[in-house]
Structure formats: C-alpha cells, structure tokens
Coordinates of N, CA and C in Angstrom, one line a residue:
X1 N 0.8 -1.2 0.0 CA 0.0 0.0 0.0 C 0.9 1.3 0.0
X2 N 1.8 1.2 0.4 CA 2.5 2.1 0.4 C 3.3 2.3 -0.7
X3 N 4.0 1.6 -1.7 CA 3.9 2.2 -2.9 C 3.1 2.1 -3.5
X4 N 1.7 1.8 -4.1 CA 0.7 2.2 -4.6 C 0.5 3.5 -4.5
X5 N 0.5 4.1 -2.8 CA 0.1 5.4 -2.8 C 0.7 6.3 -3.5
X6 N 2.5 6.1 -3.5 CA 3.2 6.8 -4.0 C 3.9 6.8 -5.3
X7 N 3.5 5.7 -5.6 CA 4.4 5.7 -7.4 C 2.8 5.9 -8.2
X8 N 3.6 6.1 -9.8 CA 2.6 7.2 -10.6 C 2.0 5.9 -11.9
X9 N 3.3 5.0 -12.0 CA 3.0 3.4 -13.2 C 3.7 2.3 -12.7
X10 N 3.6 1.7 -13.7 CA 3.5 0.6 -13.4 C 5.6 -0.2 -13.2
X11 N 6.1 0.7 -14.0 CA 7.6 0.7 -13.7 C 8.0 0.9 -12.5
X12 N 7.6 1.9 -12.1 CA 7.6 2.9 -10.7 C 7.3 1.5 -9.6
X13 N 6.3 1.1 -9.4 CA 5.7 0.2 -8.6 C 6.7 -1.1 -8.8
X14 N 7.1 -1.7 -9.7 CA 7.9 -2.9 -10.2 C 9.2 -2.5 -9.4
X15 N 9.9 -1.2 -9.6 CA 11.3 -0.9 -9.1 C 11.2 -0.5 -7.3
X16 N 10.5 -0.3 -6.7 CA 10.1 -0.2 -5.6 C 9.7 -1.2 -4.8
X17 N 9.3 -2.4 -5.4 CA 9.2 -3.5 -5.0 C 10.6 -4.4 -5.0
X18 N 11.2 -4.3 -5.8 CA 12.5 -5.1 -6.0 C 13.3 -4.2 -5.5
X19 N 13.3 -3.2 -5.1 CA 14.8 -2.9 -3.8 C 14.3 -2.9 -2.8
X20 N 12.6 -3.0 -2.6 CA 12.7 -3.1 -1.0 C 13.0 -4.7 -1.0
X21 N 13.0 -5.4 -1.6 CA 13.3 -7.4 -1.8 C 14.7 -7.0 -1.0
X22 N 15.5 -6.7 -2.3 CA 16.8 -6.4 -2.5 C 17.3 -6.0 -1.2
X23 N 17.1 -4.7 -0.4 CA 17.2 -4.5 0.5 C 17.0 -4.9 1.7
X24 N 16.1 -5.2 2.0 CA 15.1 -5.9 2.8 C 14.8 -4.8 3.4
X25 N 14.1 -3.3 3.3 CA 13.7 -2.5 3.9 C 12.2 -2.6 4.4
X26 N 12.9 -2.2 6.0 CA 11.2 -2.2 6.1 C 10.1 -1.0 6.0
X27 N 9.0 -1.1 6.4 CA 8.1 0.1 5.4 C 8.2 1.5 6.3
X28 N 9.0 2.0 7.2 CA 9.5 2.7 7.9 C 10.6 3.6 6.6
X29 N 11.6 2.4 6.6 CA 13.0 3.0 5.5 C 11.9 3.3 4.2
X30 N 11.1 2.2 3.7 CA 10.5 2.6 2.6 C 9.5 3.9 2.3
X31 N 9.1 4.3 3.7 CA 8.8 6.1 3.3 C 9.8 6.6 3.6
X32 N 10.5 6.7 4.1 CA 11.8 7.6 4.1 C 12.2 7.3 2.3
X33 N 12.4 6.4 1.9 CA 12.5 6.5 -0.1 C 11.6 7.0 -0.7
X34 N 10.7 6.7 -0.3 CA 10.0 7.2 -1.1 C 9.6 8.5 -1.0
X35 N 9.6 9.6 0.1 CA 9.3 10.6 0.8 C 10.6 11.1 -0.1
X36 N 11.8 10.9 -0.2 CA 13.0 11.7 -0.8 C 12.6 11.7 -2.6
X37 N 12.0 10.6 -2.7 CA 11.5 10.8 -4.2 C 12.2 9.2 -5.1
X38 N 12.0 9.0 -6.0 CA 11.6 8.2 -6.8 C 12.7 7.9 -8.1
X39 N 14.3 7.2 -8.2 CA 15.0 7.7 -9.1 C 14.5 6.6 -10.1
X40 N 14.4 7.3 -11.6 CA 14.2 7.2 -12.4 C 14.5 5.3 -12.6
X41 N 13.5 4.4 -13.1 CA 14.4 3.1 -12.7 C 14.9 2.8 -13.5
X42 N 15.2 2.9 -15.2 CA 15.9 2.9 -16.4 C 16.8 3.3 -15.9
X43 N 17.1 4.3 -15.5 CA 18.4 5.2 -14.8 C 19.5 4.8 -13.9
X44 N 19.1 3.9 -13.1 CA 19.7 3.6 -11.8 C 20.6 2.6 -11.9
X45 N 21.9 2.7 -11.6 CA 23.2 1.7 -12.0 C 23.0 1.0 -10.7
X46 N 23.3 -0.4 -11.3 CA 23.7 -1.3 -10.1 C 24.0 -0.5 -8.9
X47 N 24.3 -1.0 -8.0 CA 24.5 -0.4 -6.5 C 24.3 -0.6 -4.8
X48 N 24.8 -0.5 -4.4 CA 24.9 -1.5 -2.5 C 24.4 -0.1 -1.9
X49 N 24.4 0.9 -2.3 CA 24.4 2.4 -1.5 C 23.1 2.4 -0.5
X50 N 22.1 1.8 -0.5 CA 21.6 1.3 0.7 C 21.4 1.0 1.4
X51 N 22.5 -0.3 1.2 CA 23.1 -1.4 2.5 C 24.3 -0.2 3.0
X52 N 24.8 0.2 2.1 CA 26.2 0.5 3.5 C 26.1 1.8 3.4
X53 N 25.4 3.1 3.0 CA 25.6 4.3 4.1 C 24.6 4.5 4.9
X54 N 25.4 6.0 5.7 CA 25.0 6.1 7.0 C 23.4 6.7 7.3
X55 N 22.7 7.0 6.1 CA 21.5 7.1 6.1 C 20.4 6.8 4.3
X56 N 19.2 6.7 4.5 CA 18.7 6.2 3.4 C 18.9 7.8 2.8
X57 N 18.5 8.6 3.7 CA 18.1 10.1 2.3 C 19.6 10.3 2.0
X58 N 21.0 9.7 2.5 CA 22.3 9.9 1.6 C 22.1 8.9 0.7
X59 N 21.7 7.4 0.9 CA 21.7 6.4 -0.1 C 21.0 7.0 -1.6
X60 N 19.8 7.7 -1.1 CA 19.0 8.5 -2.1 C 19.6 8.9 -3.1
X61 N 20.7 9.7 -2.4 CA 21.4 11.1 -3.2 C 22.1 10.5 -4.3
X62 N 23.0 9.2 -3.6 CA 24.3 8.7 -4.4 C 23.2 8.2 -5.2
X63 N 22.1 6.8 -5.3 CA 21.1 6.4 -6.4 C 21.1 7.4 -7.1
X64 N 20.7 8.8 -7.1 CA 20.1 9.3 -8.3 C 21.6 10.1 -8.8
X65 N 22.6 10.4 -8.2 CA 23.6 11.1 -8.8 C 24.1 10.1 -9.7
X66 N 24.5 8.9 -9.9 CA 24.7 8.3 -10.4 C 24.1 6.9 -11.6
X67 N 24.4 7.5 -12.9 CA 23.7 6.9 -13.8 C 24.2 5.7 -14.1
X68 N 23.4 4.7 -15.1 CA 23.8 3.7 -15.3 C 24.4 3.2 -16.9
X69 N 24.8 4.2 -17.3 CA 25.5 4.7 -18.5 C 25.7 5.9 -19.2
X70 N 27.0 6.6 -19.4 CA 27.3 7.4 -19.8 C 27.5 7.7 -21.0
X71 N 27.6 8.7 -21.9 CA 28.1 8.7 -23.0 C 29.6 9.4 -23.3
X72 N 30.5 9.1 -23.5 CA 32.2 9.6 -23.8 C 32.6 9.7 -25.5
X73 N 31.8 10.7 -26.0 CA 31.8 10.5 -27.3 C 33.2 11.4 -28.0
X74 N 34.2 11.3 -27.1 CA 35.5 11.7 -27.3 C 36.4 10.7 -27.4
X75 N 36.1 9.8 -27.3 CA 37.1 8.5 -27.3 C 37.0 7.9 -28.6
X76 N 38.3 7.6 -29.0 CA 38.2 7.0 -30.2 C 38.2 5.4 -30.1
X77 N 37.3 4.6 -30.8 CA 37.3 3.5 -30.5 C 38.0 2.6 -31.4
X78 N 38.6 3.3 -32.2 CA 39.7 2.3 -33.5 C 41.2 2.2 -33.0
X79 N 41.2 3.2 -32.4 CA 42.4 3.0 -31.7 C 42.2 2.4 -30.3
X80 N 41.6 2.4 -29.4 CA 41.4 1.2 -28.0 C 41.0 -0.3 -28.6
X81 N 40.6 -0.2 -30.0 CA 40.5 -1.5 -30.2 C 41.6 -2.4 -30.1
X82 N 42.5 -1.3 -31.3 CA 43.5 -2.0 -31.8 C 45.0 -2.6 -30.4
X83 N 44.6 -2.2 -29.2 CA 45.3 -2.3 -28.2 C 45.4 -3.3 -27.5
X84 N 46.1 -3.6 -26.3 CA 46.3 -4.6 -25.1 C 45.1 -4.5 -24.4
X85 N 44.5 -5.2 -23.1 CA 43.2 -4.6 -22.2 C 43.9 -3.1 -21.6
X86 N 45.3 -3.7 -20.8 CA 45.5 -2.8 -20.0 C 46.2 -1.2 -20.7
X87 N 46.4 -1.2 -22.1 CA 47.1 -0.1 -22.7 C 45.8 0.6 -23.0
X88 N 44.4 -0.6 -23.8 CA 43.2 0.2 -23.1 C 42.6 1.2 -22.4
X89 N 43.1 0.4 -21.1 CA 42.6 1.4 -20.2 C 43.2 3.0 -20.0
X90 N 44.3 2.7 -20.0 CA 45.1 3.9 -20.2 C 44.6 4.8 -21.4
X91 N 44.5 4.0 -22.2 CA 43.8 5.4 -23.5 C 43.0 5.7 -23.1
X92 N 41.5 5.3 -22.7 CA 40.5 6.0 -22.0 C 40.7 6.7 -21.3
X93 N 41.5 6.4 -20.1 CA 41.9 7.4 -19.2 C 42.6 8.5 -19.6
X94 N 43.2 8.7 -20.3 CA 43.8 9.9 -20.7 C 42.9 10.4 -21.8
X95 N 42.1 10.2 -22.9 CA 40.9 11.1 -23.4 C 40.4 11.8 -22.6
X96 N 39.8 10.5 -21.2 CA 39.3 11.3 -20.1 C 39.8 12.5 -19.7
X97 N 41.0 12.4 -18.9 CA 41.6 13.2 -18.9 C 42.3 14.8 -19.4
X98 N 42.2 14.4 -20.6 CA 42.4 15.1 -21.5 C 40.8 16.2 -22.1
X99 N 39.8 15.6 -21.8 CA 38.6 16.1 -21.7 C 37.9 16.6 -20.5
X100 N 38.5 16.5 -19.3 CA 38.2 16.5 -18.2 C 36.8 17.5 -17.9
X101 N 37.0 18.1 -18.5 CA 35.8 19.3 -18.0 C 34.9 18.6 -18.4
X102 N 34.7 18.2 -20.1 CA 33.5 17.5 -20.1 C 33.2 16.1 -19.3
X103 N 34.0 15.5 -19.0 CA 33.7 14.3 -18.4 C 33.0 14.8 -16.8
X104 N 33.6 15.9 -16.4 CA 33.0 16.2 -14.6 C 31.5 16.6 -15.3
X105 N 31.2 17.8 -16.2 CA 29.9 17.9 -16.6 C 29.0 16.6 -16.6
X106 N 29.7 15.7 -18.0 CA 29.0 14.1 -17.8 C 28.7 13.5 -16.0
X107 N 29.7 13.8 -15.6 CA 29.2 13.2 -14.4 C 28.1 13.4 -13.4
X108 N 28.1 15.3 -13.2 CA 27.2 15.6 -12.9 C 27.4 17.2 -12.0
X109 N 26.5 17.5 -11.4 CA 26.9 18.2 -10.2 C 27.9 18.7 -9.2
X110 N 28.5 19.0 -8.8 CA 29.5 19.5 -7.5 C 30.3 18.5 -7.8
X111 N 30.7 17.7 -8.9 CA 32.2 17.0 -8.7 C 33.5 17.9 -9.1
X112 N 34.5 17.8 -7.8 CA 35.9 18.2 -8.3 C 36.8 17.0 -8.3
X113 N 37.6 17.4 -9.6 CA 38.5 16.3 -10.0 C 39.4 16.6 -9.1
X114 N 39.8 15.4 -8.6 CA 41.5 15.3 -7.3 C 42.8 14.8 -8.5
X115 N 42.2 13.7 -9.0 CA 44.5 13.5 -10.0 C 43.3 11.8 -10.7
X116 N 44.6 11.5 -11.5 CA 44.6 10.5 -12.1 C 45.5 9.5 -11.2
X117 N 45.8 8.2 -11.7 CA 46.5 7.7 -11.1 C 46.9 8.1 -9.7
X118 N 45.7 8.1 -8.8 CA 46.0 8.4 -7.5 C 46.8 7.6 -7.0
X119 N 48.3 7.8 -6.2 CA 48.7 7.0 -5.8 C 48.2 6.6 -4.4
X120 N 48.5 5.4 -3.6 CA 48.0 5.1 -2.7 C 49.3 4.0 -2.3
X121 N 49.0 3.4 -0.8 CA 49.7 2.5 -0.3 C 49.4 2.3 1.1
X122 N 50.0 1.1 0.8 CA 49.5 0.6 2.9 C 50.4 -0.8 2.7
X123 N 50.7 -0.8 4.3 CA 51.8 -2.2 4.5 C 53.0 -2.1 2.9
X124 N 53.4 -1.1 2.8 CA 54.0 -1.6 1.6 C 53.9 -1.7 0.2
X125 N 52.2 -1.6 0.4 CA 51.8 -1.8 -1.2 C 51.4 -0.9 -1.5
X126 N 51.9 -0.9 -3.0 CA 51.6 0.0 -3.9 C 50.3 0.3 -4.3
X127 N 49.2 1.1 -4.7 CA 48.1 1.0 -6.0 C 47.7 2.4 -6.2
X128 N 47.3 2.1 -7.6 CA 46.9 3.9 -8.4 C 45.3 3.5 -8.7
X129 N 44.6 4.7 -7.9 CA 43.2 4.5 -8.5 C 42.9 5.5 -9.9
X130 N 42.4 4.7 -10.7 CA 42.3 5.5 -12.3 C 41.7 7.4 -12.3
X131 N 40.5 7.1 -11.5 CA 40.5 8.6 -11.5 C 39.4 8.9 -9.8
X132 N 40.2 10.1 -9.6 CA 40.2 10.5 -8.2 C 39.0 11.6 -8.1
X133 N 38.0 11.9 -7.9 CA 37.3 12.9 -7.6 C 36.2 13.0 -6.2
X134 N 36.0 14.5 -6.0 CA 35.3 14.2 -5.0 C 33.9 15.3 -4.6
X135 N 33.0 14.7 -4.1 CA 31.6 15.4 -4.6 C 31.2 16.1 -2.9
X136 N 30.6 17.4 -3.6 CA 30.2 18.2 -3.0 C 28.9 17.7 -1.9
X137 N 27.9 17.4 -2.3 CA 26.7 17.0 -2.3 C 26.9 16.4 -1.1
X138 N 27.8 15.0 -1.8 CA 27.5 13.8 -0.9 C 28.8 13.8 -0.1
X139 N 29.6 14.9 0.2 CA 30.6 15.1 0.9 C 31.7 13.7 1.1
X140 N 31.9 13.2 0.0 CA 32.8 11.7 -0.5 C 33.8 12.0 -1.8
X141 N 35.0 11.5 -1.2 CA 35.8 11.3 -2.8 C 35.1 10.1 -3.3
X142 N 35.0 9.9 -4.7 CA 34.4 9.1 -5.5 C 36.4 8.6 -6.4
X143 N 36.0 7.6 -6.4 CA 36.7 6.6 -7.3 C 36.3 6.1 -8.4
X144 N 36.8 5.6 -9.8 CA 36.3 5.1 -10.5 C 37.5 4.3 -11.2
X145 N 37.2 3.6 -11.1 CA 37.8 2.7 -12.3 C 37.5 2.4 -13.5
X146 N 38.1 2.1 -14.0 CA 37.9 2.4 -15.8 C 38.4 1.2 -16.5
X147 N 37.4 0.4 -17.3 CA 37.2 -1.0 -17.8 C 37.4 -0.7 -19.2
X148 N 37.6 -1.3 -20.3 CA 37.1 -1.7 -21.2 C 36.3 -2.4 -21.3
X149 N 36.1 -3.8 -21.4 CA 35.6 -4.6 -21.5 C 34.6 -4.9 -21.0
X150 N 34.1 -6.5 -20.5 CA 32.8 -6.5 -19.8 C 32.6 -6.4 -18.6
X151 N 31.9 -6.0 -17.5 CA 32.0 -6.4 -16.0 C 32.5 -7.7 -16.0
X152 N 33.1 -7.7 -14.9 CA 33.6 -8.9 -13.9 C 33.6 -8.7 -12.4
X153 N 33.1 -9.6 -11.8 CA 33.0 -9.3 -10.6 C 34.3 -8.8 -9.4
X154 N 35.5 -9.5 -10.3 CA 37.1 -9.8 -9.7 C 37.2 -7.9 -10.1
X155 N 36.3 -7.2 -10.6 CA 37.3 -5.0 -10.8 C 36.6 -5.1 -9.3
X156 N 35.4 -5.2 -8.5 CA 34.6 -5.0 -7.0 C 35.7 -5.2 -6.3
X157 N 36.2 -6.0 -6.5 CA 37.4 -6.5 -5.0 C 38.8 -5.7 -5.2
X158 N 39.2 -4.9 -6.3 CA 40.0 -3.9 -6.6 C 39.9 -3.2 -6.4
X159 N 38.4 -2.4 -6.3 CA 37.7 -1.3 -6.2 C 38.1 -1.1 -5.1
X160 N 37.4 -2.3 -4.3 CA 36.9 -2.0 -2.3 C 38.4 -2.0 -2.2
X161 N 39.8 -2.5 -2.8 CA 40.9 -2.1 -1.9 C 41.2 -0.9 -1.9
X162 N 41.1 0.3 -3.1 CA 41.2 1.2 -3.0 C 40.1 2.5 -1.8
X163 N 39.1 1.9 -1.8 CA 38.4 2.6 -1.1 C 38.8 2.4 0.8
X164 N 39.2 1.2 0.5 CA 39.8 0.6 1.9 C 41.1 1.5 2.1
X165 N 42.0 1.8 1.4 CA 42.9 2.6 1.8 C 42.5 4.3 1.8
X166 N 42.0 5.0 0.7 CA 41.1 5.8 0.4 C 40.3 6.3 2.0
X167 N 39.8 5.6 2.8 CA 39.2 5.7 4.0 C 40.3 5.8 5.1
X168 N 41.2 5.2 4.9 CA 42.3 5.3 6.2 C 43.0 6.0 5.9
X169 N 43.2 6.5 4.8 CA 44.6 7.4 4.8 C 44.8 8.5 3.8
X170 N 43.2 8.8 3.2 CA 43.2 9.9 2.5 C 42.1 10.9 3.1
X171 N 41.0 10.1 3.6 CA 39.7 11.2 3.7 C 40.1 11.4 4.9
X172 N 39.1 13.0 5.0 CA 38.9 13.3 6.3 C 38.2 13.2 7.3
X173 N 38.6 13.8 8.4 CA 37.4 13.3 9.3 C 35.9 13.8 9.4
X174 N 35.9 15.0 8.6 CA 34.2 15.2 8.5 C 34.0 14.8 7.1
X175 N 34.6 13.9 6.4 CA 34.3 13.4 5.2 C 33.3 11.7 5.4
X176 N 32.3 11.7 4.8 CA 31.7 10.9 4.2 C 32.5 9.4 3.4
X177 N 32.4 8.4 3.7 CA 33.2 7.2 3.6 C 32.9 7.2 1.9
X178 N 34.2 7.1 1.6 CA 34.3 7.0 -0.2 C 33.5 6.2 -0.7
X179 N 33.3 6.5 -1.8 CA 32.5 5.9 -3.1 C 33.3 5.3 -4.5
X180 N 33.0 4.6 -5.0 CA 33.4 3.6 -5.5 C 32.7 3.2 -6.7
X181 N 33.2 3.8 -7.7 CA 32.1 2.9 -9.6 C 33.3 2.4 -10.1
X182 N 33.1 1.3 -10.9 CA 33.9 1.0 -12.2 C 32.8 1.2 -13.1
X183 N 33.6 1.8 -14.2 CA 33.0 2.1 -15.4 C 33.3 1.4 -16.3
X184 N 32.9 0.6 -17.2 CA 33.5 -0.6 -17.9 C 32.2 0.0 -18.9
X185 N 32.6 -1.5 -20.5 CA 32.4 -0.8 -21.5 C 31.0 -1.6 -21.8
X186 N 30.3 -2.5 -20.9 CA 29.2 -3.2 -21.0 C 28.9 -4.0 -19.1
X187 N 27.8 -4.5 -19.1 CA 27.9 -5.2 -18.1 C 26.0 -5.7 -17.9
X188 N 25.9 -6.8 -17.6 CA 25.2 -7.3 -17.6 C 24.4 -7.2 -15.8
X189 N 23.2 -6.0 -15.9 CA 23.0 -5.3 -14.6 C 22.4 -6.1 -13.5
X190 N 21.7 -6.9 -13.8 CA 21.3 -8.2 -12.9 C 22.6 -8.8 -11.7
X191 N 23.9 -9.3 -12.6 CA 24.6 -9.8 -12.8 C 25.3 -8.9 -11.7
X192 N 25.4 -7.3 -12.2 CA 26.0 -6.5 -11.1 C 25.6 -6.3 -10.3
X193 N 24.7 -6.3 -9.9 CA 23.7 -5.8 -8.8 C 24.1 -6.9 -8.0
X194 N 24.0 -8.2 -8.3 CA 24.0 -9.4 -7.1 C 25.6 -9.8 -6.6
X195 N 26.5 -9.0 -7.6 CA 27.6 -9.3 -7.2 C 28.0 -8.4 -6.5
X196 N 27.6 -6.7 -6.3 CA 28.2 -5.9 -5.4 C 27.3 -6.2 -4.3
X197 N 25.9 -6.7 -3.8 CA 25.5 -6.3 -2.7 C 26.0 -6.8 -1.7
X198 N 27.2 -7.8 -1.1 CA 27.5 -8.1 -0.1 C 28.8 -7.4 0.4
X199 N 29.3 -6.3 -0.5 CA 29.9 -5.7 0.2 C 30.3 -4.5 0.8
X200 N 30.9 -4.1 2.0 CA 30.5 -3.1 3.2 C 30.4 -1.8 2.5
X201 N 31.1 -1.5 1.4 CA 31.5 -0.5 1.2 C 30.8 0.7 0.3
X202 N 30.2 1.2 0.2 CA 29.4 1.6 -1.0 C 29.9 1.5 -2.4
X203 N 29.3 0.5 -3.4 CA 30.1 0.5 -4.6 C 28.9 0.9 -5.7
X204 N 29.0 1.1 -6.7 CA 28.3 1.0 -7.9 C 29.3 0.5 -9.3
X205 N 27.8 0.4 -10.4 CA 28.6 -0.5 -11.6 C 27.6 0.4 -12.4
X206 N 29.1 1.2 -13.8 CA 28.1 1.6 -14.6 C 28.8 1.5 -15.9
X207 N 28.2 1.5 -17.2 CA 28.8 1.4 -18.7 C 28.5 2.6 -19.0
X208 N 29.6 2.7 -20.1 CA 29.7 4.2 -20.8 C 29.6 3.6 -22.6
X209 N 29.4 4.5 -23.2 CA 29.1 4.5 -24.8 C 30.5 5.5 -25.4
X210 N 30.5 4.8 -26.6 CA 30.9 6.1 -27.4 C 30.3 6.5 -28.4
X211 N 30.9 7.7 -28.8 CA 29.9 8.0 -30.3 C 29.6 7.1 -31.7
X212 N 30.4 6.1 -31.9 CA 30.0 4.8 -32.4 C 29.4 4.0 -32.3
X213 N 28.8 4.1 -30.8 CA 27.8 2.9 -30.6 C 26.0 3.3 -30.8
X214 N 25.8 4.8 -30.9 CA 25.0 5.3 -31.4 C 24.7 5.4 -32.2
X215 N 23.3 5.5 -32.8 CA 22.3 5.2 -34.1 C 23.1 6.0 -35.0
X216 N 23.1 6.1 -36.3 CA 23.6 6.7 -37.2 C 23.1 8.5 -37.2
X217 N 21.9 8.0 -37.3 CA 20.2 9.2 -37.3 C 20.8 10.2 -36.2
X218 N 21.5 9.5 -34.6 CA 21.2 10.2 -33.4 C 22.9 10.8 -33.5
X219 N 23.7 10.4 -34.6 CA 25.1 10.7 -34.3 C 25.1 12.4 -35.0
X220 N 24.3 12.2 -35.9 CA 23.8 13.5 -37.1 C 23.2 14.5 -36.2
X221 N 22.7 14.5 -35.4 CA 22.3 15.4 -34.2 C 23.2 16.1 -33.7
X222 N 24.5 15.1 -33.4 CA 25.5 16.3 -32.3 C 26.0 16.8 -33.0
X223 N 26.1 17.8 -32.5 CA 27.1 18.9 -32.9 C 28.5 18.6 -33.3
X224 N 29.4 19.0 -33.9 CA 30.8 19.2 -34.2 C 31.4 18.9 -33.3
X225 N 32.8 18.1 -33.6 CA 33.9 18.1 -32.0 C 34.5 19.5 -31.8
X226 N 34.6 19.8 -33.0 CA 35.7 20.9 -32.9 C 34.9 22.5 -32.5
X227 N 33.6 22.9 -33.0 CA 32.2 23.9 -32.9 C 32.2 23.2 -31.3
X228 N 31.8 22.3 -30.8 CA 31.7 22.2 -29.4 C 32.4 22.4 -28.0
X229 N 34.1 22.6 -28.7 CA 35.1 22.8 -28.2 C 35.0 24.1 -27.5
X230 N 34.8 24.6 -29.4 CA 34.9 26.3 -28.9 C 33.8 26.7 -28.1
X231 N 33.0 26.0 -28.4 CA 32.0 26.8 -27.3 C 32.0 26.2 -25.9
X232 N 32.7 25.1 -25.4 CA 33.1 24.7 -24.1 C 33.9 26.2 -23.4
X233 N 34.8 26.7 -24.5 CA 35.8 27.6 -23.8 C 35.4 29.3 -24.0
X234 N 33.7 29.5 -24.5 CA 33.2 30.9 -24.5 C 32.8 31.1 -23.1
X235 N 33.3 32.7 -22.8 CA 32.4 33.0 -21.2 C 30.8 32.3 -21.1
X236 N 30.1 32.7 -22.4 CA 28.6 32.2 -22.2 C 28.7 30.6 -21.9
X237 N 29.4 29.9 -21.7 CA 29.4 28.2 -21.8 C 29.5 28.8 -20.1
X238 N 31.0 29.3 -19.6 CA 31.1 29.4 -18.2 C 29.6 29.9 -17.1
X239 N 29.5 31.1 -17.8 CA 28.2 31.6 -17.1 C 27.1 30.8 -16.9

C-alpha cells in the first residue's frame, strides 16, 4: 500500500518492489524512499548504496547522482581496439583526462577532479586509483575505475581495496566514507547488482558508450567536436 500510494505506473511500482526485496527494507526506510523521491528506474546503475551508508536520504542522493551509462563520445574506438586490455585502459583514461571538463559535466553536479593515477599505499603496497574525484553533495571522494571490456565481478574486490585505503589514509574526518564505480564498456545489470550487494562499502557499476555505438540518425544530431570545443571555452558556456 504504500507504494501504490506513492508511485505514478506501473515501472515505478515494479522498481520499488525489488529494492525493498533487494534491501530488505522495512516500510518505515521505505517512506523515508519514497518521501526523498523516486530515481528514475531505467536510470539507476547497479549499487549497494543502501546497504552500506550512513542514512537512506544519503543512499537516495548517491542512487540518483549516479547513472547507469554514460556517454564519452571523445574516445576513439579504433584506436582502444586495436590495443592490449590494460594499454586500453590507459587510453580511455587519458581522453578522459584530456577532456576533463567534459567528463566532470557528464558526471554531474559539485564533482571536483583530485588527479589521475591516484597513488596510494599501505603495508608496503603500492596501488593507483584511475581517477580520483570528490563530490560536494555527498561530501565523498568518488573513485572510479575504468574497464574496457565487460564487468567482472574480480574489478569490485579492486575497487573495495582502493576505497579501503582511500578511507584510512586519505579522507577526512568530517568526510563521508568514499565511493566507489567502475566504469567498464558493458555489463550485464542483474549480474552487477547481485555481485556488489554483499559488500561493506558503498560501490556502484556503470557502462559508458561512445559515439560509435549510437544510431547513425542520433550521431547527425550532435554537434561538431571541434564547434563544441569552442564553445566549451566561450564566457557564455562558463556563465
């Protein structure tokens, strides 16, 4: 009864049902969700962010800040083909990079980029998280890792080490416990969802596109790389 009262179809009602499953919330937490509002359920990337933060209206926040595929229609995909996995990844990462402004826009709201190859370490060991940023909103550095290929559940246990160090020896003390996406270039969402939920940490799983993987019809729409540049760097883009 209680989402009947509050969702508007029949999606709405289906997606509300399967995270309170998923969750096991009871109808207490489930007006607290539903009272914060409703994220889109096409939209919503894999994700544990209800099991492990410190309240449902933050779980809310991270659900809807984060999509469940992006578009990076800067990357060239003839050249990542032609590569290794891991020289891959590095190419993406540096378009990214190299695009940075548009990619924080893609992401969304109050993110500030921190570095690439964040270094890190503990006991000795070495590790670089692919890209470092950290969000206003939800007062968390955000991590991401960066796939090519398809999900696997073996980038989650990569992820959580970085976040595991990330928490002890980067954030602050009035900072919010890090966050955690791999971004890979497919992934089968069922598949992600059941493989991040058992762990502590807040993680998410999301795919990105490039401009090749779009309709031909929808590619004729965008604008120019080079016309969109310039206007990334007019005062009127800043304003």
């Amino acid at each position: 009864m209680e989402i009947l009262h509050k969702t508007k179809d029949i999606r709405e009602v289906l997606f509300c049902i399967h995270e309170t499953v998923i969750h096991q919330w009871d109808k207490y937490t489930l007006r607290d969700v539903l009272k914060a509002g409703i994220p889109q359920p096409e939209h919503v990337a894999p994700n544990n962010f209800a099991q492990t933060m410190a309240s449902t209206k933050e779980a809310m926040k991270a659900i809807r800040m984060f999509k469940d595929e992006y578009l990076l229609d800067y990357i060239n995909v003839e050249d990542i083909d032609a590569q290794e996995e891991d020289v891959d990844e590095r190419l993406v990462e540096q378009r990214i990079i190299h695009n940075i402004k548009r990619f924080v826009m893609t992401l969304g709201r109050d993110f500030t980029f921190v570095g690439n190859q964040y270094h890190l370490e503990i006991y000795g060991e070495e590790m670089w998280s692919d890209l470092l940023f950290f969000n206003r909103e939800l007062n968390a550095l955000v991590a991401i890792e960066l796939k090519v290929g398809k999900f696997k559940p073996a980038y989650l246990g990569q992820l959580y080490a970085y976040l595991q160090v990330l928490d002890d020896k980067v954030r602050k003390p009035h900072e919010n416990p890090s966050i955690g996406i791999v971004l890979c270039k497919s992934a089968n969402q069922a598949y992600a969802e059941y493989a991040v939920r058992d762990y502590n940490k807040p993680m998410g799983v999301a795919t990105y596109k490039t401009i090749s993987d779009m309709p031909v019809e929808m590619q004729k729409t965008l604008p120019d790389i080079e016309e969109l540049k310039k206007l990334m760097d007019t005062e009127e883009f800043d304003d």
